[in-house]
Backbone as JSON, one array per atom type, in Angstrom:
{
  "sequence": "FFFFGIASHRRGGDDDGDRRRRTSDVTTSATMATDESKQVAAGGELNMLDMVEEFSKRGNQIFVSMRKGKDYPPTCCDVRAQYEETILDLKKKVEEATGVPVDKQLLFWHFVELTEAYDNKTLLDLNLHTGFSLTGYDLTETPHYWPPVTQTPEGLKMVTKSTYPNEMPKKVITEGYVN",
  "N": [[41.01, 29.77, 55.81], [44.06, 30.76, 54.33], [45.05, 34.04, 54.02], [47.19, 36.39, 52.57], [49.18, 34.97, 53.99], [48.26, 34.85, 56.71], [46.52, 33.41, 59.14], [43.09, 32.82, 59.02], [39.67, 32.71, 60.13], [36.31, 31.38, 58.85], [33.39, 32.77, 59.73], [30.75, 32.14, 58.66], [28.98, 33.11, 55.61], [30.01, 34.14, 52.41], [33.42, 33.64, 50.93], [34.42, 35.81, 49.34], [32.67, 37.81, 49.88], [33.09, 38.11, 52.63], [35.99, 38.73, 52.4], [35.84, 41.22, 51.04], [34.52, 43.0, 52.94], [36.23, 43.12, 55.08], [38.51, 44.15, 53.74], [37.48, 46.47, 52.68], [37.25, 48.13, 55.12], [39.83, 49.2, 55.52], [41.5, 51.85, 55.45], [43.33, 54.75, 54.11], [45.45, 57.45, 54.8], [46.55, 60.97, 54.69], [48.27, 62.78, 57.29], [48.97, 65.44, 57.24], [48.92, 69.1, 56.85], [47.15, 70.65, 54.53], [47.28, 73.01, 51.67], [46.03, 75.67, 49.37], [47.72, 75.75, 47.38], [48.54, 73.14, 47.15], [48.77, 69.83, 45.4], [45.81, 68.0, 45.54], [44.99, 64.62, 46.12], [42.47, 62.01, 45.78], [39.9, 62.1, 48.13], [40.99, 63.72, 50.08], [43.69, 63.45, 50.26], [47.07, 63.91, 50.16], [49.19, 63.95, 47.51], [51.94, 61.75, 46.5], [54.25, 62.92, 45.88], [54.21, 65.4, 47.07], [53.83, 64.54, 49.71], [56.55, 63.54, 50.22], [57.92, 65.98, 49.69], [57.14, 67.46, 51.76], [57.82, 65.86, 54.12], [60.57, 66.1, 53.89], [60.95, 68.61, 54.35], [60.48, 68.98, 56.93], [62.51, 67.66, 57.97], [65.14, 65.15, 58.97], [64.59, 62.61, 61.28], [65.91, 61.67, 64.36], [66.73, 59.69, 66.77], [67.33, 59.88, 70.13], [68.83, 58.58, 73.27], [69.52, 59.27, 76.48], [71.35, 58.27, 79.0], [71.53, 58.86, 82.62], [73.55, 58.88, 85.23], [72.99, 56.46, 87.43], [70.31, 56.17, 86.79], [67.14, 54.77, 85.7], [64.53, 54.34, 83.36], [66.41, 55.53, 80.35], [66.67, 58.95, 79.42], [64.59, 59.81, 76.6], [64.33, 61.06, 73.39], [63.37, 62.83, 70.27], [64.85, 64.26, 67.85], [64.48, 66.91, 65.26], [66.52, 67.18, 62.19], [68.15, 68.71, 59.12], [69.84, 67.41, 56.39], [72.21, 68.99, 55.94], [72.87, 70.17, 58.41], [74.82, 70.53, 61.32], [76.68, 68.22, 63.29], [77.07, 69.51, 65.8], [74.77, 71.07, 65.64], [72.73, 69.32, 65.88], [73.42, 68.44, 68.41], [72.5, 70.71, 69.84], [70.19, 70.65, 69.41], [69.44, 68.61, 70.81], [69.83, 69.14, 73.33], [68.0, 71.33, 73.79], [65.84, 69.49, 73.82], [66.19, 67.7, 75.98], [67.3, 69.29, 78.09], [69.93, 68.89, 78.68], [73.16, 70.39, 78.77], [75.0, 71.18, 75.73], [77.71, 70.57, 76.35], [77.86, 68.72, 78.24], [76.99, 66.5, 77.21], [77.38, 63.26, 76.25], [77.82, 61.73, 73.18], [77.13, 58.87, 71.47], [77.6, 57.17, 68.03], [77.27, 54.64, 66.23], [78.76, 52.78, 68.07], [80.73, 54.51, 68.44], [82.29, 57.46, 70.1], [81.1, 60.8, 69.47], [82.89, 63.06, 69.31], [84.52, 66.4, 69.72], [85.75, 66.83, 67.15], [83.81, 65.97, 65.11], [81.98, 67.71, 65.48], [81.63, 69.81, 63.01], [80.88, 68.28, 61.19], [78.46, 67.21, 58.82], [75.08, 65.65, 58.86], [74.65, 64.4, 56.47], [77.58, 64.0, 55.7], [78.02, 61.95, 57.68], [76.26, 60.23, 56.86], [73.87, 60.12, 58.04], [70.7, 59.19, 58.68], [66.99, 59.35, 58.79], [65.26, 57.8, 61.43], [67.91, 56.75, 62.34], [69.64, 56.19, 65.35], [70.98, 57.69, 68.49], [72.91, 56.85, 71.18], [73.9, 58.07, 74.71], [75.19, 59.59, 77.41], [74.37, 61.71, 80.07], [76.23, 63.85, 81.37], [75.88, 65.48, 83.52], [75.88, 64.12, 85.92], [77.96, 61.34, 87.32], [78.92, 59.07, 85.18], [77.38, 55.63, 84.52], [78.6, 53.09, 82.51], [77.2, 51.56, 80.22], [76.85, 49.42, 77.44], [80.39, 48.86, 78.36], [82.99, 51.06, 78.07], [86.08, 52.02, 76.14], [89.11, 53.71, 76.09], [90.37, 55.35, 73.09], [92.55, 56.52, 70.64], [91.21, 58.1, 68.93], [88.82, 58.82, 70.89], [86.46, 57.74, 73.05], [85.22, 54.23, 72.64], [82.73, 51.95, 72.55], [82.67, 48.93, 74.11], [82.03, 45.91, 72.58], [80.93, 42.84, 71.55], [80.71, 43.17, 68.62], [82.07, 45.3, 68.15], [84.6, 44.57, 68.9], [85.62, 41.97, 67.72], [87.56, 39.93, 68.05], [89.25, 40.38, 70.06], [89.06, 41.39, 73.45], [89.44, 44.72, 74.6], [92.23, 45.58, 77.0], [91.96, 47.37, 78.92], [88.74, 48.53, 80.32], [86.07, 50.71, 80.86], [83.87, 51.18, 83.29], [82.33, 53.07, 84.86], [82.28, 56.48, 85.88], [84.11, 59.79, 85.04], [85.87, 60.28, 82.13], [88.79, 61.46, 80.9]],
  "CA": [[41.89, 29.63, 54.68], [45.14, 31.57, 54.43], [45.16, 35.28, 53.22], [48.35, 37.14, 53.1], [50.2, 34.39, 55.01], [47.84, 34.99, 58.19], [45.3, 32.36, 59.09], [41.73, 33.48, 59.22], [38.6, 31.52, 60.34], [35.25, 31.94, 58.43], [32.22, 32.8, 60.51], [29.46, 32.06, 57.73], [28.93, 33.87, 54.69], [30.82, 33.85, 51.49], [34.49, 34.08, 51.15], [34.5, 36.97, 48.77], [31.98, 38.81, 50.68], [34.16, 38.51, 54.0], [37.34, 39.62, 52.16], [35.36, 42.63, 50.49], [34.22, 43.61, 54.25], [37.73, 43.31, 55.77], [39.55, 45.2, 53.01], [36.63, 48.11, 52.79], [37.48, 48.85, 56.37], [41.06, 49.49, 55.74], [41.69, 53.26, 54.79], [44.7, 55.52, 54.25], [45.09, 59.05, 54.9], [47.74, 61.68, 55.32], [47.85, 63.78, 58.3], [49.47, 66.54, 57.09], [47.96, 70.01, 56.63], [47.08, 71.14, 53.05], [47.15, 74.74, 51.4], [45.33, 75.9, 48.42], [48.61, 75.39, 46.24], [48.67, 71.64, 46.8], [47.68, 69.02, 44.33], [45.07, 66.94, 46.49], [44.43, 63.21, 45.77], [41.2, 61.89, 46.04], [39.87, 61.57, 49.73], [41.8, 64.66, 50.69], [44.85, 63.06, 50.69], [48.28, 64.7, 49.57], [49.87, 63.08, 46.6], [53.19, 61.15, 46.96], [55.46, 63.94, 45.82], [53.76, 66.6, 48.18], [54.3, 63.89, 51.26], [58.01, 63.45, 50.44], [58.5, 67.28, 49.89], [56.84, 67.97, 53.36], [58.45, 65.13, 55.09], [61.87, 66.53, 53.72], [60.97, 70.29, 55.09], [60.75, 68.45, 58.48], [64.11, 67.14, 58.42], [65.45, 63.64, 59.5], [63.88, 62.23, 62.67], [66.99, 61.19, 64.8], [66.25, 59.27, 68.13], [68.25, 59.92, 71.3], [68.41, 58.04, 74.51], [70.54, 59.5, 77.36], [71.41, 57.66, 80.45], [72.08, 59.76, 83.7], [74.12, 58.04, 86.27], [72.35, 55.1, 87.62], [68.96, 56.24, 86.78], [66.72, 54.1, 84.52], [64.76, 54.25, 81.98], [66.97, 56.54, 80.28], [65.78, 60.0, 79.01], [64.65, 59.61, 75.11], [63.76, 62.06, 72.57], [63.77, 62.67, 68.99], [65.06, 65.6, 67.23], [64.32, 66.72, 63.56], [67.55, 67.95, 61.33], [68.35, 68.62, 57.81], [71.27, 66.71, 56.1], [73.28, 70.16, 55.99], [72.96, 70.61, 59.75], [76.15, 69.65, 61.86], [76.6, 67.33, 64.67], [76.79, 70.43, 66.8], [73.58, 71.52, 65.93], [72.13, 68.44, 66.61], [73.6, 68.36, 69.99], [71.82, 72.01, 70.63], [68.39, 70.33, 69.69], [69.25, 67.52, 71.98], [69.9, 70.12, 74.53], [66.64, 71.72, 73.91], [64.9, 68.44, 74.16], [66.4, 67.21, 77.2], [67.79, 70.11, 78.77], [71.27, 68.48, 78.97], [73.75, 71.38, 78.03], [76.01, 70.54, 74.96], [79.19, 70.26, 76.9], [77.81, 67.84, 79.29], [76.58, 65.29, 76.49], [78.37, 62.28, 75.52], [76.93, 60.88, 72.38], [78.0, 57.82, 70.61], [76.91, 56.97, 66.94], [77.98, 53.32, 65.61], [79.42, 52.69, 69.04], [81.86, 55.55, 68.56], [81.93, 58.8, 70.41], [80.84, 61.92, 68.73], [83.93, 64.02, 69.88], [84.39, 67.66, 69.05], [86.14, 66.37, 65.78], [82.56, 65.55, 64.71], [80.9, 69.01, 65.6], [81.35, 70.3, 62.2], [80.68, 67.33, 60.31], [77.02, 67.29, 58.51], [74.19, 64.54, 58.86], [74.94, 63.63, 55.11], [78.78, 63.59, 55.84], [78.13, 60.96, 58.51], [75.26, 59.36, 56.56], [72.9, 59.81, 59.28], [69.17, 59.5, 58.15], [65.86, 59.3, 59.65], [65.25, 56.66, 62.1], [68.9, 56.48, 63.05], [69.49, 56.63, 66.77], [72.3, 57.89, 69.01], [72.9, 56.84, 72.6], [74.62, 58.97, 74.9], [75.41, 59.99, 78.66], [74.25, 63.02, 80.63], [77.49, 63.99, 82.39], [75.7, 65.89, 84.7], [76.36, 63.01, 86.98], [79.02, 60.45, 87.17], [78.17, 58.1, 84.36], [77.7, 54.35, 84.56], [78.64, 53.01, 81.06], [76.69, 50.09, 79.68], [78.08, 48.46, 77.7], [81.54, 49.54, 78.98], [83.86, 51.97, 76.85], [87.38, 52.04, 76.26], [89.68, 55.22, 75.31], [91.06, 55.16, 71.93], [92.93, 57.68, 70.13], [90.0, 58.97, 68.24], [87.93, 59.02, 71.48], [85.64, 56.54, 73.51], [84.36, 53.34, 71.95], [81.83, 50.94, 73.38], [83.22, 47.44, 73.95], [81.07, 44.86, 72.36], [81.45, 41.59, 70.38], [80.71, 43.71, 67.13], [83.06, 46.48, 67.99], [86.09, 43.86, 69.24], [85.09, 40.56, 67.42], [88.81, 38.83, 67.79], [90.09, 40.26, 71.33], [88.44, 42.71, 73.95], [90.72, 45.54, 75.1], [92.49, 45.08, 78.21], [91.42, 48.35, 79.87], [87.61, 48.94, 79.88], [85.59, 51.59, 81.69], [82.43, 50.94, 83.71], [81.99, 54.06, 85.34], [83.46, 57.51, 86.12], [84.52, 60.41, 84.07], [87.02, 59.97, 81.4], [89.48, 62.78, 80.48]],
  "C": [[42.9, 30.96, 55.14], [44.92, 32.92, 53.62], [46.18, 36.01, 53.57], [49.27, 36.67, 53.99], [49.51, 34.55, 56.49], [46.63, 33.89, 58.09], [44.23, 33.04, 59.81], [40.72, 32.19, 59.37], [37.4, 32.05, 59.78], [34.42, 31.99, 59.61], [31.0, 32.94, 59.67], [29.9, 33.24, 56.71], [29.84, 33.47, 53.63], [32.32, 34.24, 51.59], [34.78, 35.29, 50.5], [33.91, 38.02, 49.61], [32.78, 39.25, 52.0], [35.48, 39.1, 53.46], [36.77, 41.03, 51.88], [35.34, 43.48, 52.23], [35.53, 44.12, 54.94], [38.63, 44.42, 54.89], [38.84, 46.5, 52.98], [36.88, 48.79, 54.05], [38.68, 49.4, 56.21], [41.21, 50.75, 54.77], [43.1, 53.8, 55.0], [44.39, 56.78, 54.35], [46.38, 59.81, 55.2], [47.44, 62.62, 56.4], [48.69, 64.78, 58.28], [48.63, 67.73, 56.68], [48.3, 70.28, 54.98], [46.9, 72.73, 52.77], [46.42, 74.64, 50.14], [46.33, 75.36, 47.2], [48.99, 73.91, 46.03], [47.9, 70.94, 45.84], [47.0, 68.09, 45.27], [44.73, 65.89, 45.72], [43.0, 63.12, 45.98], [40.98, 61.7, 47.65], [40.39, 62.76, 50.33], [43.1, 64.33, 50.94], [46.02, 63.81, 49.75], [48.79, 63.6, 48.78], [51.21, 62.63, 47.14], [54.45, 62.22, 47.14], [55.11, 64.98, 46.83], [54.28, 65.77, 49.53], [55.98, 64.11, 51.39], [58.57, 64.74, 50.69], [58.34, 67.82, 51.28], [57.6, 66.96, 54.46], [60.18, 65.65, 54.97], [62.07, 67.94, 54.27], [61.45, 69.93, 56.5], [62.01, 68.18, 58.87], [64.04, 65.59, 58.86], [65.08, 63.57, 61.15], [64.95, 61.3, 63.14], [66.37, 60.81, 66.32], [67.43, 59.34, 68.95], [67.96, 59.44, 72.6], [69.91, 58.41, 75.5], [70.2, 59.17, 78.81], [72.12, 58.9, 81.48], [72.63, 58.82, 84.77], [73.61, 56.65, 86.48], [70.81, 55.01, 87.21], [68.41, 55.41, 85.53], [65.27, 54.27, 84.55], [65.88, 55.49, 81.6], [66.09, 57.65, 79.58], [65.87, 59.65, 77.37], [64.05, 60.57, 74.61], [64.11, 61.94, 71.32], [63.72, 63.93, 68.46], [64.95, 65.67, 65.57], [65.51, 67.76, 63.07], [67.72, 67.73, 60.02], [69.79, 67.84, 57.67], [72.39, 67.7, 55.87], [73.48, 70.64, 57.34], [74.26, 69.92, 60.12], [75.73, 68.93, 62.97], [76.47, 68.33, 66.04], [75.32, 70.98, 67.01], [72.69, 70.54, 66.1], [72.21, 68.39, 67.97], [72.77, 69.69, 70.77], [70.52, 71.56, 70.28], [68.33, 69.3, 70.6], [69.28, 68.27, 73.53], [68.51, 70.6, 74.81], [65.54, 70.72, 74.18], [64.87, 68.05, 75.36], [66.83, 68.17, 78.14], [69.33, 69.97, 79.25], [72.13, 69.38, 78.08], [74.64, 70.53, 77.14], [77.32, 70.06, 75.36], [78.95, 69.38, 78.05], [77.0, 66.54, 78.64], [77.57, 64.55, 76.2], [77.39, 61.29, 74.84], [77.54, 59.87, 71.55], [76.87, 57.33, 69.45], [77.84, 55.63, 66.33], [78.81, 52.8, 66.66], [80.82, 53.37, 69.29], [81.34, 56.97, 69.07], [82.11, 59.89, 69.49], [81.65, 63.05, 69.47], [83.77, 65.41, 69.15], [84.91, 67.68, 67.52], [85.09, 66.35, 64.85], [81.72, 66.72, 64.55], [80.84, 69.83, 64.22], [81.05, 69.53, 60.83], [79.01, 67.41, 60.01], [76.39, 65.94, 58.62], [74.71, 63.8, 57.56], [76.49, 63.28, 55.17], [78.88, 62.04, 56.59], [76.94, 59.82, 57.82], [74.32, 59.01, 57.36], [71.58, 60.01, 58.86], [68.12, 59.29, 59.32], [65.59, 57.95, 60.11], [66.55, 55.97, 62.88], [68.9, 56.68, 64.6], [70.91, 56.75, 67.36], [71.84, 57.37, 70.59], [73.86, 57.52, 73.28], [74.46, 58.91, 76.86], [75.32, 61.41, 79.14], [75.11, 63.12, 81.77], [77.15, 65.05, 83.35], [76.06, 65.38, 86.24], [77.18, 62.18, 86.69], [78.2, 59.38, 86.46], [78.47, 56.88, 84.56], [77.67, 53.77, 83.18], [78.17, 51.49, 80.93], [76.25, 50.08, 78.36], [79.32, 49.44, 77.9], [82.34, 50.27, 77.88], [85.34, 51.82, 77.36], [88.32, 53.3, 75.58], [90.41, 54.58, 74.31], [91.69, 56.45, 71.34], [91.94, 58.59, 69.59], [88.73, 59.29, 69.45], [87.47, 57.71, 72.29], [85.04, 55.65, 72.46], [83.99, 52.41, 72.81], [82.4, 49.62, 72.98], [82.09, 46.5, 74.05], [81.63, 43.95, 71.75], [81.47, 42.11, 69.09], [81.81, 44.49, 67.04], [84.47, 45.73, 68.21], [85.77, 42.49, 69.09], [86.3, 39.72, 67.98], [89.18, 38.9, 69.54], [89.62, 41.54, 72.06], [89.64, 43.39, 74.41], [90.8, 45.27, 76.69], [91.96, 45.99, 79.17], [89.92, 48.81, 79.44], [87.06, 49.77, 81.2], [84.08, 51.29, 82.09], [81.56, 52.24, 84.12], [83.0, 55.16, 85.67], [83.69, 58.55, 84.88], [85.88, 60.2, 83.31], [87.63, 61.05, 80.76], [89.84, 62.53, 79.02]]
}
């Protein structure tokens, strides 16, 4: 029979008994430390408000992948940052996680380079939340861009069908340092 849209096969026994056994095996638990001041739910679980507060203290989890030259796969990390922290703060955390100095990071968000003009903008200003990702290049080696990039007055922009749906730019850059 079908249960939640998934086909399952009976192997003897009654339907209700099988279903009870399957669902009784499923448990949920929070993996956060508790202290005596926290309201604890049944089974040692934190209540939902405490979980939200705890995750809020940890900050937004931002994923970053940094390509270096022709190396594959890229270096990937995740950093935690609060909404009021700036892009420069985020770049410093990426430096801590990857070892790539801030001045050697070329980061992109929504296909657009995060130039120095973004350094004082906060995560909240850019609407950057948990689960978002940044892609970038480690400029300690000559970068090889994929997708290619193009120079705009605001900085570099990745060249894709979504960023240039009507007509591709005439000059695209696939490798090398860009001034």
